[in-house]
Amino acid sequence: MSEETEKKSITPHILIIGAIVVIILAVIFWPSDDEPEPVPAEQPVTQQEEPEPATETEEFERTPEPEPVEIESEREVEPMPEPEPEPEPEPLDVSDDAVKASLADISASNDEAINRILMDEAVLQRFVVAVTNVANDELATNYRLVSPPEQSFRVYTQAGKKWIDAASYKRYTPYVDMLESFENEALLDLYETYQPDIQQKYSEIGDPDRDFDNVIVEAIDQLLDTPEVPMPVEVYTDSVAYKYADEQLENLSSPQKQLLRTGPDNMRRIKAKLRELKALLQDNGS
């Protein structure tokens, strides 16, 4: 703080203190209504004839009767008005519409994009389940938080092998755009707003004595540990689903393999956002 700024910040306090001092001095030195009138200067004594002593009757007549003293009745003290009770805070709206509207308020994306990507039912519950599953190296495909991509997964064949088509990665770009559209501090504030309800939901499916903040950090670490892989990525099909030809990639956890499917550029953007949120979450908890 500069000297000039410091002086400006102190000045109002000095004025207030000075005003109080002036008021105190005024009260102390202000003349009171009960003060005796000043005594007149002493007059020179002159020789006078001594009066004859008064008779008892005359002395009684000369003594002034005391004036009647009026005693003021006690002033009735008006009772202090009772303070009005503070209004009870309205319960937090945890409905899906309210949660989506809150997300839209802190997003640079339009409401349509958020409503299209996020599921329409039990948003907070799905969030808790999704984070818990990622922390446990699992995916719950029947309890998605976001809607699946509209485009299908695509591969191409070259030299008798199947490779992931780069067009498949672009399917996830709208999701990453939405994630990046949220301002980090505002997103953390929104999480803290709903945190009591989130914690309650987690206690119903997980450890009731565990802080859900730690679960989020574990889920983030799980995704940040996903390795970077060279392009293109070879896959094969076992008539049920595509699998990674590289055994090390196929042995990754389900959340990590899903992150790989977003493509190298999207994965880089997702990891950068996760690192920022993790740092904020840990700083907030410390």
XYZ file of C-alpha atoms in Angstrom:
286
model
C 0.000 0.000 0.000
C 1.472 3.442 -0.991
C 1.896 6.212 1.546
C -0.815 8.269 -0.163
C -3.239 5.343 -0.207
C -2.474 4.582 3.413
C -3.166 8.193 4.371
C -6.476 8.115 2.520
C -7.515 4.930 4.299
C -6.566 6.353 7.712
C -8.152 9.796 7.240
C -11.807 8.736 7.755
C -10.859 6.999 10.996
C -9.040 10.128 12.247
C -12.079 12.268 11.461
C -14.357 9.896 13.350
C -12.047 9.791 16.373
C -11.665 13.581 16.293
C -15.435 14.055 16.271
C -15.807 11.779 19.287
C -13.124 13.714 21.184
C -14.853 17.034 20.432
C -18.180 15.674 21.679
C -16.595 14.400 24.916
C -14.885 17.735 25.569
C -18.117 19.614 24.870
C -20.008 17.467 27.367
C -17.356 17.928 30.059
C -16.934 21.702 29.728
C -20.442 22.720 28.707
C -22.009 24.904 31.520
C -24.556 22.996 33.536
C -28.016 24.352 34.491
C -27.284 23.439 38.130
C -24.290 25.741 38.516
C -24.645 28.389 41.328
C -24.913 31.965 40.270
C -21.721 33.970 40.693
C -21.189 35.601 44.066
C -21.245 39.437 43.797
C -18.147 41.309 44.835
C -17.998 42.163 48.552
C -19.439 45.605 49.320
C -17.794 47.944 51.796
C -19.285 47.729 55.273
C -20.930 50.914 56.542
C -21.910 51.738 60.074
C -25.633 51.248 60.609
C -27.849 51.487 63.578
C -28.481 48.195 65.219
C -32.178 47.268 64.930
C -34.158 46.559 67.980
C -34.561 42.886 68.713
C -37.749 41.563 67.192
C -40.418 40.013 69.275
C -41.195 36.349 68.856
C -44.374 37.162 66.927
C -42.592 39.520 64.553
C -39.811 36.961 63.950
C -42.397 34.346 62.961
C -44.127 36.749 60.581
C -40.853 37.706 58.929
C -39.774 34.135 58.242
C -40.836 33.298 54.682
C -42.712 30.127 54.226
C -40.901 27.572 52.043
C -42.344 27.264 48.585
C -44.005 23.960 47.881
C -41.748 21.561 45.986
C -43.279 19.713 43.134
C -42.076 16.158 42.852
C -42.020 14.967 39.308
C -43.562 11.612 38.805
C -41.309 8.995 37.375
C -41.183 9.222 33.664
C -42.548 6.159 32.050
C -39.833 4.384 30.119
C -41.032 3.206 26.787
C -40.106 -0.420 26.227
C -37.478 -1.054 23.575
C -38.976 -2.521 20.431
C -38.201 -6.190 20.075
C -35.880 -6.928 17.168
C -37.619 -8.425 14.214
C -36.659 -12.058 13.695
C -34.296 -12.607 10.786
C -35.974 -14.292 7.869
C -35.017 -17.917 7.489
C -32.894 -18.584 4.413
C -34.715 -20.205 1.575
C -33.733 -23.830 0.989
C -31.260 -24.389 -1.808
C -32.874 -25.422 -5.065
C -31.097 -28.615 -6.125
C -33.421 -29.431 -8.989
C -31.958 -30.305 -12.379
C -33.230 -27.070 -13.915
C -31.651 -25.013 -11.129
C -28.303 -26.791 -11.432
C -28.242 -26.350 -15.203
C -29.203 -22.697 -14.877
C -26.403 -22.163 -12.345
C -23.899 -23.769 -14.709
C -25.151 -21.647 -17.582
C -24.631 -18.504 -15.484
C -20.891 -19.182 -15.117
C -20.321 -20.501 -18.621
C -19.359 -18.677 -21.787
C -21.345 -21.287 -23.712
C -25.000 -20.812 -24.453
C -27.735 -22.521 -22.470
C -28.613 -24.710 -25.434
C -25.181 -26.353 -25.464
C -25.310 -27.135 -21.743
C -28.849 -28.484 -21.929
C -27.906 -30.616 -24.903
C -24.783 -32.126 -23.346
C -25.866 -32.608 -19.716
C -28.409 -35.278 -18.889
C -31.896 -34.117 -17.937
C -32.356 -36.222 -14.825
C -30.587 -36.350 -11.444
C -27.643 -34.174 -12.485
C -26.045 -33.962 -9.023
C -26.582 -37.658 -8.365
C -25.003 -38.545 -11.700
C -22.076 -36.266 -10.937
C -21.437 -38.023 -7.626
C -21.695 -41.477 -9.198
C -19.463 -40.530 -12.138
C -16.721 -39.054 -9.937
C -16.867 -41.985 -7.521
C -16.571 -44.495 -10.351
C -13.613 -42.696 -11.938
C -11.862 -42.634 -8.548
C -12.484 -46.408 -8.368
C -11.123 -46.962 -11.921
C -14.587 -47.718 -13.237
C -17.189 -46.300 -15.607
C -20.941 -46.488 -15.191
C -22.248 -46.340 -18.738
C -25.826 -46.725 -17.519
C -25.503 -43.668 -15.297
C -23.929 -41.094 -17.593
C -23.548 -37.470 -16.605
C -23.404 -36.285 -20.214
C -25.187 -37.471 -23.320
C -23.168 -39.635 -25.739
C -21.729 -38.073 -28.907
C -24.084 -37.886 -31.847
C -21.489 -39.173 -34.309
C -20.401 -42.799 -34.234
C -16.903 -44.101 -33.569
C -14.916 -44.396 -36.785
C -11.846 -46.357 -37.838
C -9.988 -46.810 -41.088
C -8.007 -49.739 -42.409
C -4.429 -49.480 -43.629
C -1.858 -52.216 -44.217
C -4.324 -54.768 -42.921
C -4.682 -52.995 -39.565
C -7.407 -50.803 -38.072
C -6.640 -47.327 -36.800
C -8.757 -44.731 -35.024
C -9.975 -42.124 -37.463
C -9.124 -38.564 -36.385
C -12.757 -37.646 -37.048
C -13.691 -39.754 -34.034
C -11.792 -37.362 -31.764
C -13.730 -34.363 -33.005
C -16.918 -35.860 -31.551
C -15.692 -34.842 -28.091
C -14.659 -31.266 -28.913
C -18.051 -29.755 -27.868
C -17.676 -31.408 -24.446
C -14.185 -29.970 -24.003
C -15.373 -26.558 -25.175
C -18.080 -26.619 -22.518
C -15.591 -27.659 -19.831
C -13.238 -24.829 -20.741
C -16.097 -22.317 -20.815
C -16.462 -22.498 -17.029
C -14.441 -19.952 -15.073
C -12.458 -21.897 -12.485
C -13.207 -19.800 -9.404
C -16.896 -19.579 -10.272
C -17.024 -23.322 -10.848
C -15.448 -23.964 -7.457
C -17.866 -21.534 -5.788
C -20.774 -23.339 -7.415
C -19.420 -26.675 -6.219
C -19.167 -25.326 -2.665
C -22.775 -24.126 -2.907
C -24.015 -27.629 -3.668
C -21.338 -29.409 -1.630
C -23.584 -30.297 1.361
C -26.099 -32.002 -0.930
C -23.289 -33.653 -2.901
C -21.696 -34.921 0.312
C -25.039 -36.336 1.426
C -25.481 -38.171 -1.872
C -21.976 -39.589 -1.643
C -22.542 -40.827 1.916
C -25.425 -42.908 0.547
C -23.262 -44.755 -2.005
C -19.761 -44.497 -0.504
C -18.003 -44.004 2.796
C -20.184 -41.669 4.907
C -17.120 -40.585 6.922
C -15.086 -39.607 3.876
C -14.871 -36.103 2.433
C -16.046 -36.045 -1.174
C -13.371 -33.438 -1.959
C -10.781 -36.211 -1.598
C -12.763 -38.414 -3.975
C -12.687 -35.665 -6.593
C -8.910 -35.308 -6.245
C -8.464 -39.070 -6.661
C -10.647 -39.043 -9.772
C -8.644 -36.165 -11.226
C -5.353 -37.931 -10.480
C -6.692 -41.038 -12.180
C -7.276 -39.093 -15.387
C -4.039 -37.109 -15.165
C -2.118 -40.396 -15.051
C -3.390 -41.317 -18.525
C -0.317 -41.642 -20.763
C 0.270 -39.675 -23.940
C 0.356 -41.976 -26.974
C 1.692 -41.449 -30.492
C -0.728 -41.160 -33.377
C -2.337 -43.003 -35.012
C -3.634 -45.538 -32.505
C -4.175 -49.101 -33.610
C -7.300 -50.973 -32.523
C -9.003 -54.260 -33.249
C -12.483 -55.630 -32.766
C -13.509 -58.798 -30.970
C -17.002 -58.697 -32.531
C -18.275 -56.893 -29.431
C -16.209 -53.707 -29.111
C -13.018 -52.121 -30.300
C -9.939 -52.667 -28.182
C -6.474 -51.191 -28.197
C -3.911 -53.291 -29.976
C -1.238 -52.064 -27.563
C -1.569 -54.269 -24.493
C -0.370 -51.502 -22.153
C -3.128 -49.208 -23.381
C -5.750 -51.918 -23.141
C -4.718 -52.580 -19.535
C -5.406 -48.995 -18.533
C -8.447 -48.307 -16.393
C -11.769 -47.729 -18.127
C -11.755 -43.972 -17.392
C -8.238 -43.629 -18.782
C -9.127 -45.512 -21.962
C -12.163 -43.308 -22.374
C -9.972 -40.208 -22.026
C -7.658 -41.597 -24.713
C -10.647 -41.838 -27.068
C -11.086 -38.069 -26.933
C -7.856 -37.674 -28.909
C -4.487 -36.084 -28.088
C -5.564 -32.440 -28.440
C -8.776 -32.819 -26.415
C -6.955 -34.843 -23.778
C -4.325 -32.123 -23.428
C -7.031 -29.478 -22.909
C -8.929 -31.649 -20.438
C -5.794 -32.337 -18.386
C -4.905 -28.640 -18.266
C -8.359 -27.810 -16.903
C -8.213 -30.639 -14.375
C -4.843 -29.457 -13.071
C -6.230 -25.955 -12.531
C -9.318 -27.233 -10.713
C -7.273 -29.615 -8.574
C -4.955 -26.795 -7.492
C -7.909 -24.589 -6.558
C -9.659 -27.400 -4.710
C -6.557 -28.215 -2.666
C -5.802 -24.549 -1.916
C -9.399 -24.090 -0.780
C -9.174 -27.098 1.535
C -5.834 -26.120 3.074
